[in-house]
mmCIF file of C-alpha atoms in Angstrom:
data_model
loop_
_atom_site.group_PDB
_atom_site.id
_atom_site.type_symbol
_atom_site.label_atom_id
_atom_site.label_comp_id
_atom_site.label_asym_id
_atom_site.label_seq_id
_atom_site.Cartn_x
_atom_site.Cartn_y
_atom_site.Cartn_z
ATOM 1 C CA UNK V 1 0.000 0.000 0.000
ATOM 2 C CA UNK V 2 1.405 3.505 -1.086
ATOM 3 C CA UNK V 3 2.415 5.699 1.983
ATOM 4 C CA UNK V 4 0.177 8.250 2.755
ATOM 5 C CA UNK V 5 2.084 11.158 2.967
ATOM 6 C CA UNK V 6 0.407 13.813 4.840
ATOM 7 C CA UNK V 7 2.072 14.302 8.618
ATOM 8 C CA UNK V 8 -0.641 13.233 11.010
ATOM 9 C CA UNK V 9 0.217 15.256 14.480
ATOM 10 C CA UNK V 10 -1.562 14.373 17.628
ATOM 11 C CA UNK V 11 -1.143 15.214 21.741
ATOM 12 C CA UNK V 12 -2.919 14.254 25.301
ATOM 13 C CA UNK V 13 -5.277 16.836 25.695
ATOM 14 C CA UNK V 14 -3.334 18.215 28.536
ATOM 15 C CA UNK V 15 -1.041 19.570 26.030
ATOM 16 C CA UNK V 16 -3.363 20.725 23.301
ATOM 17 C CA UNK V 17 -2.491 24.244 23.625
ATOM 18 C CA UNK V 18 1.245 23.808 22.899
ATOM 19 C CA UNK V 19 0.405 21.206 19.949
ATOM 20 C CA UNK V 20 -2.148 23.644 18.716
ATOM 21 C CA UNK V 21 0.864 26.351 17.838
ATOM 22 C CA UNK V 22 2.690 23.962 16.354
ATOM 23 C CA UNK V 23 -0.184 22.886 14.177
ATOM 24 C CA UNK V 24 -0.813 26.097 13.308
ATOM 25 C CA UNK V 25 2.694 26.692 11.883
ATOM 26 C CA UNK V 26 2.933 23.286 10.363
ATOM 27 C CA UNK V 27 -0.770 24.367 8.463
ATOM 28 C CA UNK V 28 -2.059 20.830 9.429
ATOM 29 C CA UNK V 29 -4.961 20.031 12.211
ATOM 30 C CA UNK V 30 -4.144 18.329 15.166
ATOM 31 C CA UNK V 31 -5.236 14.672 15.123
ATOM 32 C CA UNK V 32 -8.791 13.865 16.814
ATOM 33 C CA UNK V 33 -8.868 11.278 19.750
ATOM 34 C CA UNK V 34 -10.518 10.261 22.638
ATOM 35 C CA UNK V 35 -9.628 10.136 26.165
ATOM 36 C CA UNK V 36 -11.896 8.334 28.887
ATOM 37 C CA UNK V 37 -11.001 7.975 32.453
ATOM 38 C CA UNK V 38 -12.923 5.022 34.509
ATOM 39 C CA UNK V 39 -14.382 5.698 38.463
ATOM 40 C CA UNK V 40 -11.199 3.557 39.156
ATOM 41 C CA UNK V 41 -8.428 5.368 37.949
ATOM 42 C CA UNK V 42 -7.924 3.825 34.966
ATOM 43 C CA UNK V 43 -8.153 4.891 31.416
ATOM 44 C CA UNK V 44 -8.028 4.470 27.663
ATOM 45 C CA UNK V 45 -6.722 6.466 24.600
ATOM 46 C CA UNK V 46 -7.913 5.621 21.137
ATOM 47 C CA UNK V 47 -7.371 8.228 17.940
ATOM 48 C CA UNK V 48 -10.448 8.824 16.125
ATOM 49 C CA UNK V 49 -8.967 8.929 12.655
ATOM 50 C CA UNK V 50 -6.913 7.089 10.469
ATOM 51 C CA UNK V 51 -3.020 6.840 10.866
ATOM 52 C CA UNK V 52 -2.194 3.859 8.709
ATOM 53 C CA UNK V 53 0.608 4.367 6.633
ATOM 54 C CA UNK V 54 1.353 7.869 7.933
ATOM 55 C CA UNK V 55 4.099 10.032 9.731
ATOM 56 C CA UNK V 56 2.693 10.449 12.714
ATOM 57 C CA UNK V 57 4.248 13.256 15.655
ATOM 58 C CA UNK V 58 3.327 13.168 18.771
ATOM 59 C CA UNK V 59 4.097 16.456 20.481
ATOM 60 C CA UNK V 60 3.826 16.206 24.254
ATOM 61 C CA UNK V 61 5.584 17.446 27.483
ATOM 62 C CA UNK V 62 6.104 15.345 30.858
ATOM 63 C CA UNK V 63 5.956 17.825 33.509
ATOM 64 C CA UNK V 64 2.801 17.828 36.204
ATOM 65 C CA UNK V 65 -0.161 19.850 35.583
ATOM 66 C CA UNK V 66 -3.679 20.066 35.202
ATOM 67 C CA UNK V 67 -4.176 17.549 38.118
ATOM 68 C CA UNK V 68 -1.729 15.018 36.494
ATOM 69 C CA UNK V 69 1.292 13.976 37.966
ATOM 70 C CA UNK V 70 4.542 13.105 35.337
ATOM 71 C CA UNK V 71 3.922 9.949 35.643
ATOM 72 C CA UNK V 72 0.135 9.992 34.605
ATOM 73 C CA UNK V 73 1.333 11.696 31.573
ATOM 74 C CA UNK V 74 3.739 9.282 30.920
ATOM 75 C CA UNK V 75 1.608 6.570 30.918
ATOM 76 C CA UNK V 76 -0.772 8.038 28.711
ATOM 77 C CA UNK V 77 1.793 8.908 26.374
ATOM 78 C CA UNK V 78 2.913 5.204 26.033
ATOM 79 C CA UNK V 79 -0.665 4.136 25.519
ATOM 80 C CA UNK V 80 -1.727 6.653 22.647
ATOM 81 C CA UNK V 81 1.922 6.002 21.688
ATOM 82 C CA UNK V 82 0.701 2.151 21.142
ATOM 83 C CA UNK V 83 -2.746 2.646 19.714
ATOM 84 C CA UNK V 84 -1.047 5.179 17.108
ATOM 85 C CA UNK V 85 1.475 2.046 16.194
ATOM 86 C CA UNK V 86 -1.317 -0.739 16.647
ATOM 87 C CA UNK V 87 -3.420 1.437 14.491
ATOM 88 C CA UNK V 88 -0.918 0.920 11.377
ATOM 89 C CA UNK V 89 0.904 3.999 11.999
ATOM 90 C CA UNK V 90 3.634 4.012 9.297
ATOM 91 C CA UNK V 91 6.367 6.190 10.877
ATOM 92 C CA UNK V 92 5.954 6.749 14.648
ATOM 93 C CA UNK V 93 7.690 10.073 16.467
ATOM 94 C CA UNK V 94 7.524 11.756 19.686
ATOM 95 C CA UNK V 95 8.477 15.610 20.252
ATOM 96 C CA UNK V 96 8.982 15.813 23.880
ATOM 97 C CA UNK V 97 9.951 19.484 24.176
ATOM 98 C CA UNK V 98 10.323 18.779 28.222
ATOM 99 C CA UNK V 99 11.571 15.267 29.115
ATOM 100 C CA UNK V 100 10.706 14.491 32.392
ATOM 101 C CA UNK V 101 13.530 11.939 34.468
ATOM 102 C CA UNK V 102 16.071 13.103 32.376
ATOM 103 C CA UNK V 103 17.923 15.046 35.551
ATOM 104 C CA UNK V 104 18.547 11.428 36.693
ATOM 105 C CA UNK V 105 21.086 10.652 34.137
ATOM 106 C CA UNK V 106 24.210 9.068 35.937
ATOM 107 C CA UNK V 107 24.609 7.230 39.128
ATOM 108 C CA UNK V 108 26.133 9.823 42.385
ATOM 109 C CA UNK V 109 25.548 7.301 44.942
ATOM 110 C CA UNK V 110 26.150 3.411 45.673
ATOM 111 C CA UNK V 111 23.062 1.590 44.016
ATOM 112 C CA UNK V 112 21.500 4.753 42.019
ATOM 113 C CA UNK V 113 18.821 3.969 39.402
ATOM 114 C CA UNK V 114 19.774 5.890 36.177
ATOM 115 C CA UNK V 115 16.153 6.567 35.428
ATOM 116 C CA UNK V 116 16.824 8.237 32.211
ATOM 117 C CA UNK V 117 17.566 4.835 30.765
ATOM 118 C CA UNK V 118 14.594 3.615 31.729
ATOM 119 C CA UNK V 119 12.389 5.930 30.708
ATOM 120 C CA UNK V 120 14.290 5.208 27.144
ATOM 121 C CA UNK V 121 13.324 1.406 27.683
ATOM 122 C CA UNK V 122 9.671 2.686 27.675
ATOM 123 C CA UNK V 123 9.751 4.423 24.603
ATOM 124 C CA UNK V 124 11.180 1.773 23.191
ATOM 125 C CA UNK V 125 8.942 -0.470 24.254
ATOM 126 C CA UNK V 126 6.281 0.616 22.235
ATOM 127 C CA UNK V 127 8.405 0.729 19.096
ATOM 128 C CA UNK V 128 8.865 4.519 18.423
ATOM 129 C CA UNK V 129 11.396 5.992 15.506
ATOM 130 C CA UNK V 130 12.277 9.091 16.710
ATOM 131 C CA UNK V 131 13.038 10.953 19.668
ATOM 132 C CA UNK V 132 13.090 14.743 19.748
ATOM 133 C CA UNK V 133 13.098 17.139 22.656
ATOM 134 C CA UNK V 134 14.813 20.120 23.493
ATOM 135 C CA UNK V 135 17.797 21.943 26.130
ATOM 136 C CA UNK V 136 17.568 18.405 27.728
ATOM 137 C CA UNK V 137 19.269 18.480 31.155
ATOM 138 C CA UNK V 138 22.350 16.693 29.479
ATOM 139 C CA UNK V 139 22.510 15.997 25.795
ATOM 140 C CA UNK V 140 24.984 13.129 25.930
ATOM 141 C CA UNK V 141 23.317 10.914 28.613
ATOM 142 C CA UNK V 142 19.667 11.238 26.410
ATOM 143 C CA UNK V 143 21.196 10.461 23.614
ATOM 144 C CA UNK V 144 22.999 7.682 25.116
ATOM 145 C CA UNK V 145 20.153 6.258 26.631
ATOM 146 C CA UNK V 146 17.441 5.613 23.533
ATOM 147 C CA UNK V 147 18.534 3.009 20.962
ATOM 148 C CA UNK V 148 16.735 5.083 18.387
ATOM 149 C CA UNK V 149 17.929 8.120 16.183
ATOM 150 C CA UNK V 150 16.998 11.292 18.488
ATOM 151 C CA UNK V 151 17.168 15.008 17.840
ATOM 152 C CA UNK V 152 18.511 17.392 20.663
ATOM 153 C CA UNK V 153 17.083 20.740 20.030
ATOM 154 C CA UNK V 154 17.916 24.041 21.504
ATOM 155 C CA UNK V 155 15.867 27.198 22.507
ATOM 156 C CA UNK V 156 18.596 29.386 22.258
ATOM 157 C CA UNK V 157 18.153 31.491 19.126
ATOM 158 C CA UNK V 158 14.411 32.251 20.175
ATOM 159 C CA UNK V 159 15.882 33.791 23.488
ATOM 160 C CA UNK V 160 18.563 35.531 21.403
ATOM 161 C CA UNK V 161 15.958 37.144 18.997
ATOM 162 C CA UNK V 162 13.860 37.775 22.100
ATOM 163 C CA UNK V 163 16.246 39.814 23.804
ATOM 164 C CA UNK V 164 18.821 41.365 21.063
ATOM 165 C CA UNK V 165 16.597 44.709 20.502
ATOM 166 C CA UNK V 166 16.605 45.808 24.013
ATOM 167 C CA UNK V 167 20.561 44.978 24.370
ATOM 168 C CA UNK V 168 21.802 48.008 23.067
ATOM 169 C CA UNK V 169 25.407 48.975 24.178
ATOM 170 C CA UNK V 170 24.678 47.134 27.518
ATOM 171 C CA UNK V 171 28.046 45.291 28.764
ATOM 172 C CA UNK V 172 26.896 41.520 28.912
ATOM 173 C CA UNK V 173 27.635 38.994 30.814
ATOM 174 C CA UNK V 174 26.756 35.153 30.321
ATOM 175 C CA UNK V 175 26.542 32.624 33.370
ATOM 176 C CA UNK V 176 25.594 29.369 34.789
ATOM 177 C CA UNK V 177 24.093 29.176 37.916
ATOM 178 C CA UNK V 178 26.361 25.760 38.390
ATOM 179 C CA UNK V 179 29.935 24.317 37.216
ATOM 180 C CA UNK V 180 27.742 21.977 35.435
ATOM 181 C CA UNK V 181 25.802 24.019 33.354
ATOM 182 C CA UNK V 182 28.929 25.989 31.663
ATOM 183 C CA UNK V 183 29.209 24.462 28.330
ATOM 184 C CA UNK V 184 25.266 25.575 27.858
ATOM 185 C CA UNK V 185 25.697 29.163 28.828
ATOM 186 C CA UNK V 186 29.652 28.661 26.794
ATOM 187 C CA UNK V 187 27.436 28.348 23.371
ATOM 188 C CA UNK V 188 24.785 30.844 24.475
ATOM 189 C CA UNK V 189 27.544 33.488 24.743
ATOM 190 C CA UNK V 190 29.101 32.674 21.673
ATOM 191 C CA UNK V 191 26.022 32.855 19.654
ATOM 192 C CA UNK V 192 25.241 36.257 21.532
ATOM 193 C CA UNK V 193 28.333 37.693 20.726
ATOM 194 C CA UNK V 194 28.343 36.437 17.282
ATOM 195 C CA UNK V 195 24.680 38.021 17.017
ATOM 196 C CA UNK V 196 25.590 41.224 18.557
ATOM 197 C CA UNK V 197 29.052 41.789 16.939
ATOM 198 C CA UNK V 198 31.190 42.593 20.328
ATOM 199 C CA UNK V 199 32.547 40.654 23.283
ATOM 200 C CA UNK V 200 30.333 38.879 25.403
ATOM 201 C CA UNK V 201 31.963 37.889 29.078
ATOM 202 C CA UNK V 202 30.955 34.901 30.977
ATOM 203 C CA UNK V 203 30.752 33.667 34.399
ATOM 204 C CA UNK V 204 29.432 30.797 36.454
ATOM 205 C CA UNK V 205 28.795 29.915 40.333
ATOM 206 C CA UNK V 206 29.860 27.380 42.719
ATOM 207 C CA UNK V 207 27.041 24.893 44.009
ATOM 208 C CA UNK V 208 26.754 21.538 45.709
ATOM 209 C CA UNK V 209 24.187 19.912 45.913
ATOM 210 C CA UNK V 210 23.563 16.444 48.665
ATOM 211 C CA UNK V 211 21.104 15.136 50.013
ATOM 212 C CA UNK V 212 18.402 17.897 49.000
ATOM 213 C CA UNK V 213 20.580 21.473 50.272
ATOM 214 C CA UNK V 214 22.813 23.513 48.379
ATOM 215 C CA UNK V 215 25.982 24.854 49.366
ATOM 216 C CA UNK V 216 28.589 27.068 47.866
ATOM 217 C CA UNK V 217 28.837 30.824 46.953
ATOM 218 C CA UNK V 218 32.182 31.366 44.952
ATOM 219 C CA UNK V 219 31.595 33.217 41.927
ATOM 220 C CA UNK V 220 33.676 33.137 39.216
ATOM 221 C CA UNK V 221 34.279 35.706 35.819
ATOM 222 C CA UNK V 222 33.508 39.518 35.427
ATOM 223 C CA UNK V 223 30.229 40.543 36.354
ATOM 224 C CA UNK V 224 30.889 44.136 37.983
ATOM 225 C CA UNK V 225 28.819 46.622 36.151
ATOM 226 C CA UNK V 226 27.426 44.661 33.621
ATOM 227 C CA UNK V 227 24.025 42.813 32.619
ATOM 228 C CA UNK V 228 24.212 39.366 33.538
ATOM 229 C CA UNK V 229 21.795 36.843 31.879
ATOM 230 C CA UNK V 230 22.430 33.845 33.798
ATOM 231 C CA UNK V 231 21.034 30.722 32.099
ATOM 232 C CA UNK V 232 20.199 27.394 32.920
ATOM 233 C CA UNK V 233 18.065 24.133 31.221
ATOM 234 C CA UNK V 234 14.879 24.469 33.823
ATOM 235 C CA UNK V 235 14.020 26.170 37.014
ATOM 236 C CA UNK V 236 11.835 24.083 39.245
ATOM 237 C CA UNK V 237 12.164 25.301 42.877
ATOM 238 C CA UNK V 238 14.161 28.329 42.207
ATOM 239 C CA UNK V 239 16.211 28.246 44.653
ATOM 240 C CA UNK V 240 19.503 27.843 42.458
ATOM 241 C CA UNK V 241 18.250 30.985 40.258
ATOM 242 C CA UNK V 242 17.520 33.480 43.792
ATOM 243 C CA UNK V 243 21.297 32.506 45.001
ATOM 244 C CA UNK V 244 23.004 33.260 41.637
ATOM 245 C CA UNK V 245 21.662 35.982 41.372
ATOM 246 C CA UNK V 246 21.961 37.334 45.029
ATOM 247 C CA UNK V 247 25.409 36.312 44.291
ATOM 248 C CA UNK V 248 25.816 38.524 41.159
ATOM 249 C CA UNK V 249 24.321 41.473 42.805
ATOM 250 C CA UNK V 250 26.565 40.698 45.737
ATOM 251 C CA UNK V 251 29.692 41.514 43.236
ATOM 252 C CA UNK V 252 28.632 44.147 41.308
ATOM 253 C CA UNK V 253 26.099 43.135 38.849
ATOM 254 C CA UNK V 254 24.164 46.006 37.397
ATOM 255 C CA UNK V 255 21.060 44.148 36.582
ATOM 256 C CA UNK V 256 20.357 40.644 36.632
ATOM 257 C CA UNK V 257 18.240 38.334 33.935
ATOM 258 C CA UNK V 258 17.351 34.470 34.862
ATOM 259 C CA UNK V 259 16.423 32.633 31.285
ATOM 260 C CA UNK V 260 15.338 28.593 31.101
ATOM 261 C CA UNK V 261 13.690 26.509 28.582
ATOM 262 C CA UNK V 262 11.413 24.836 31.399
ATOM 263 C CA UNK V 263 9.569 26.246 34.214
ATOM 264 C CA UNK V 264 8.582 23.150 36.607
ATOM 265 C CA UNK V 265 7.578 25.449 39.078
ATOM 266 C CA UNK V 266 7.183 23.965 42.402
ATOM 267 C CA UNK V 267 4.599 25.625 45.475
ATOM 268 C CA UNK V 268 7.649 27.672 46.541
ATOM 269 C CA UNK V 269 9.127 28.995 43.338
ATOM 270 C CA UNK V 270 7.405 32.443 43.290
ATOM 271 C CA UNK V 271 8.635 33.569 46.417
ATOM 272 C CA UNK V 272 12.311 32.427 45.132
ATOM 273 C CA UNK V 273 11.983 33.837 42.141
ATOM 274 C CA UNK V 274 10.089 37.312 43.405
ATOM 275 C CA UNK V 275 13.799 37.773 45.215
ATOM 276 C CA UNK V 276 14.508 41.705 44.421
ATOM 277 C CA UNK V 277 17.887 40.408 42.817
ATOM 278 C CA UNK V 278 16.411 38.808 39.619
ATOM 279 C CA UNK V 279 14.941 42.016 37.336
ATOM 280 C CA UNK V 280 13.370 39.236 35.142
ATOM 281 C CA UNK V 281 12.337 35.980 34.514
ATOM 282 C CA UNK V 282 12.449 34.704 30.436
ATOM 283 C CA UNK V 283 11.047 31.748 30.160
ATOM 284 C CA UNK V 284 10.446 29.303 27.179
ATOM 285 C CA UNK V 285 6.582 28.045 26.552
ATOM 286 C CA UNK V 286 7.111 24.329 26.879
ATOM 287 C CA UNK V 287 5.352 24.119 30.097
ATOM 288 C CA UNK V 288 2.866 26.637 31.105
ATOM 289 C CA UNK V 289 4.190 28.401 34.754
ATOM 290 C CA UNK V 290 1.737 28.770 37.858
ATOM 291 C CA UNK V 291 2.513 32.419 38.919
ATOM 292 C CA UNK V 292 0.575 33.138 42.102
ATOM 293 C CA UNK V 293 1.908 36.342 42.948
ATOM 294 C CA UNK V 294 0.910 39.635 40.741
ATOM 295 C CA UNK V 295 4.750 40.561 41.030
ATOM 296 C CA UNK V 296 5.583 37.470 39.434
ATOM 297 C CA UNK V 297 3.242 37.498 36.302
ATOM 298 C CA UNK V 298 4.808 41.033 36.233
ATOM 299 C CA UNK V 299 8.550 39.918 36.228
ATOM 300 C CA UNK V 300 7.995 36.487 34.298
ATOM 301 C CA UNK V 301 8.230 36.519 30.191
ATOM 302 C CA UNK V 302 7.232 33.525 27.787
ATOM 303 C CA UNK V 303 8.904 33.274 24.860
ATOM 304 C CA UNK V 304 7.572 30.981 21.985
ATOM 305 C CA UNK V 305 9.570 27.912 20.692
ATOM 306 C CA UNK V 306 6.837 26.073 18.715
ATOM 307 C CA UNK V 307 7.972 27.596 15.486
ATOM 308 C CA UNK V 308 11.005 25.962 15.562
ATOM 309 C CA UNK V 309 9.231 22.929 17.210
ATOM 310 C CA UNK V 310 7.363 22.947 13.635
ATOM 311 C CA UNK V 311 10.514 23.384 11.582
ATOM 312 C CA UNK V 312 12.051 20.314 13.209
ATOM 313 C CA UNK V 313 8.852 18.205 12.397
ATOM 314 C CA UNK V 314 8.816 19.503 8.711
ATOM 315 C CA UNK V 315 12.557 18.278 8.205
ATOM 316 C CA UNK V 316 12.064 14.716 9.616
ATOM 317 C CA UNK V 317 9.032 14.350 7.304
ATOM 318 C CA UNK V 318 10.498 15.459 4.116
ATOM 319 C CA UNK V 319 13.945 13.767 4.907
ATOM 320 C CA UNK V 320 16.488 16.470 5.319
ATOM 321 C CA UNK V 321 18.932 17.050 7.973
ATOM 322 C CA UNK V 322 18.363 18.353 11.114
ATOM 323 C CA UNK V 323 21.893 18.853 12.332
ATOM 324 C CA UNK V 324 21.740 23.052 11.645
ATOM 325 C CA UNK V 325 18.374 22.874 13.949
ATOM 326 C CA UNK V 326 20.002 20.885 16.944
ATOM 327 C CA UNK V 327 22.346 22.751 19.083
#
């Protein structure tokens, strides 16, 4: 039977908004299916249209919302992720713009799970073909960890053409809240300073992290006077933003600009991130924030990926290479 070659692009419902943008750029609908949840819990997923022969993406994050935990999101993921390949699907792909479990990459203790490689297995598992997300906590362990071709995407350019305008003349600084975060905010700075034609510094803090509390203050690079944008893959408590940049201010730093890809805010984020010593808050839209305070939805700033998101899909349809889209 002759491929059917129109991209057939589906989500959970919990992330229909996201999917919708993405649809909307791609200039196809977003596939029709059906959710029911049972009085004990359990559920089934079933798409309402055919997918034989097709290309099918599946663009959904893992991170908890809308009264669903990561791991009911998961699940459901693998089970419209099986009914799209029982159903005939011909090609079957999965955008995951914020992999959840993939902080978990490497074992620190004695008898450590690396849960990253499991959550691989389960993919896997249900026989998928590609694996896309993007500013993944660390690019070589996710790519280590799935057997199939994957795609590491970046959200850097979108914060570069977000911010660029408002620059100016402004002496910048790049940094990573964290040692282990330098190489990120390393090609950050070199694509800012490419994009802005002049030196960009960079910088990065000390932290240690056991057993749930973080220690460590040293700060490291020239900060004194200047903007510092300090950059990092997610921000889910905060707390690691609110002492960089207390830090920062501490030695000198004239203002103060906290940018991530994914905002798994947890109860107490606000008040970490409503800290006097961030200015703002740039965020990427793969996960929709809480804010509770006013100051916060004052101070916070979404930018949109899901163009890009679309470009990506677009490529791995019609066969090209991706490698100028990944970072």
């Amino acid at each position: 039977m002759k491929p059917d070659d129109r991209i057939a692009l589906f989500s959970l419902d919990c992330g229909s908004d996201f999917a919708s943008q993405v649809a909307v750029h791609l200039g196809v609908p977003l596939g029709k299916h059906e959710e029911r949840d049972f009085e004990d819990g359990e559920h089934k997923i079933r798409t309402l249209e055919t997918v034989r022969n097709r290309d099918v993406f599946v663009v959904q994050s893992l991170n908890s919302s809308d009264g669903l935990s990561t791991n009911d999101k998961l699940v459901r993921l693998l089970f419209l992720l099986a009914s799209l390949r029982d159903a005939g699907a011909g090609r079957l792909n999965v955008v995951a713009p914020y992999l959840s479990y993939s902080r978990k990459d490497r074992r620190t203790k004695p008898h450590d799970p690396v849960t990253t490689r499991y959550v691989a297995q389960l993919f896997e598992a249900v026989t998928i073909d590609t694996m896309v997300t993007v500013d993944v906590h660390n690019r070589a362990a996710f790519e280590n960890a799935f057997r199939c071709p994957t795609v590491h995407l970046s959200a850097r350019e979108a914060f570069i053409d977000y911010l660029l305008p408002e620059l100016g003349d402004r002496e910048i600084t790049v940094a990573s809240p964290d040692i282990g975060g330098v190489k990120r905010a390393e090609l950050f700075r070199e694509s800012l300073a490419n994009r802005l034609e002049r030196p960009v510094g960079s910088a990065f803090m000390e932290k240690h992290r056991s057993q749930g509390e973080m220690s460590g203050s040293a700060v490291v690079g020239d900060i004194r006077n200047r903007t510092v944008l300090i950059l990092d893959d997610l921000i889910a408590g905060g707390g690691t933003m609110q002492r960089a940049a207390e830090a920062f201010r501490d030695q000198g730093a004239e203002d103060v600009i906290a940018i991530a890809t994914h905002a798994v805010f947890t109860d107490d984020t606000g008040e970490k991130l409503a800290s006097p010593a961030l200015s703002r808050v740039i965020l990427g839209n793969t996960v929709t924030p809480s804010l509770p305070s006013k100051s916060l939805k004052t101070k916070v700033e979404l930018v949109d990926i899901t163009a890009g998101i679309a470009d990506t899909i677009t490529a791995l349809h019609e066969g090209r290479d991706v490698t100028d889209l990944e970072s």
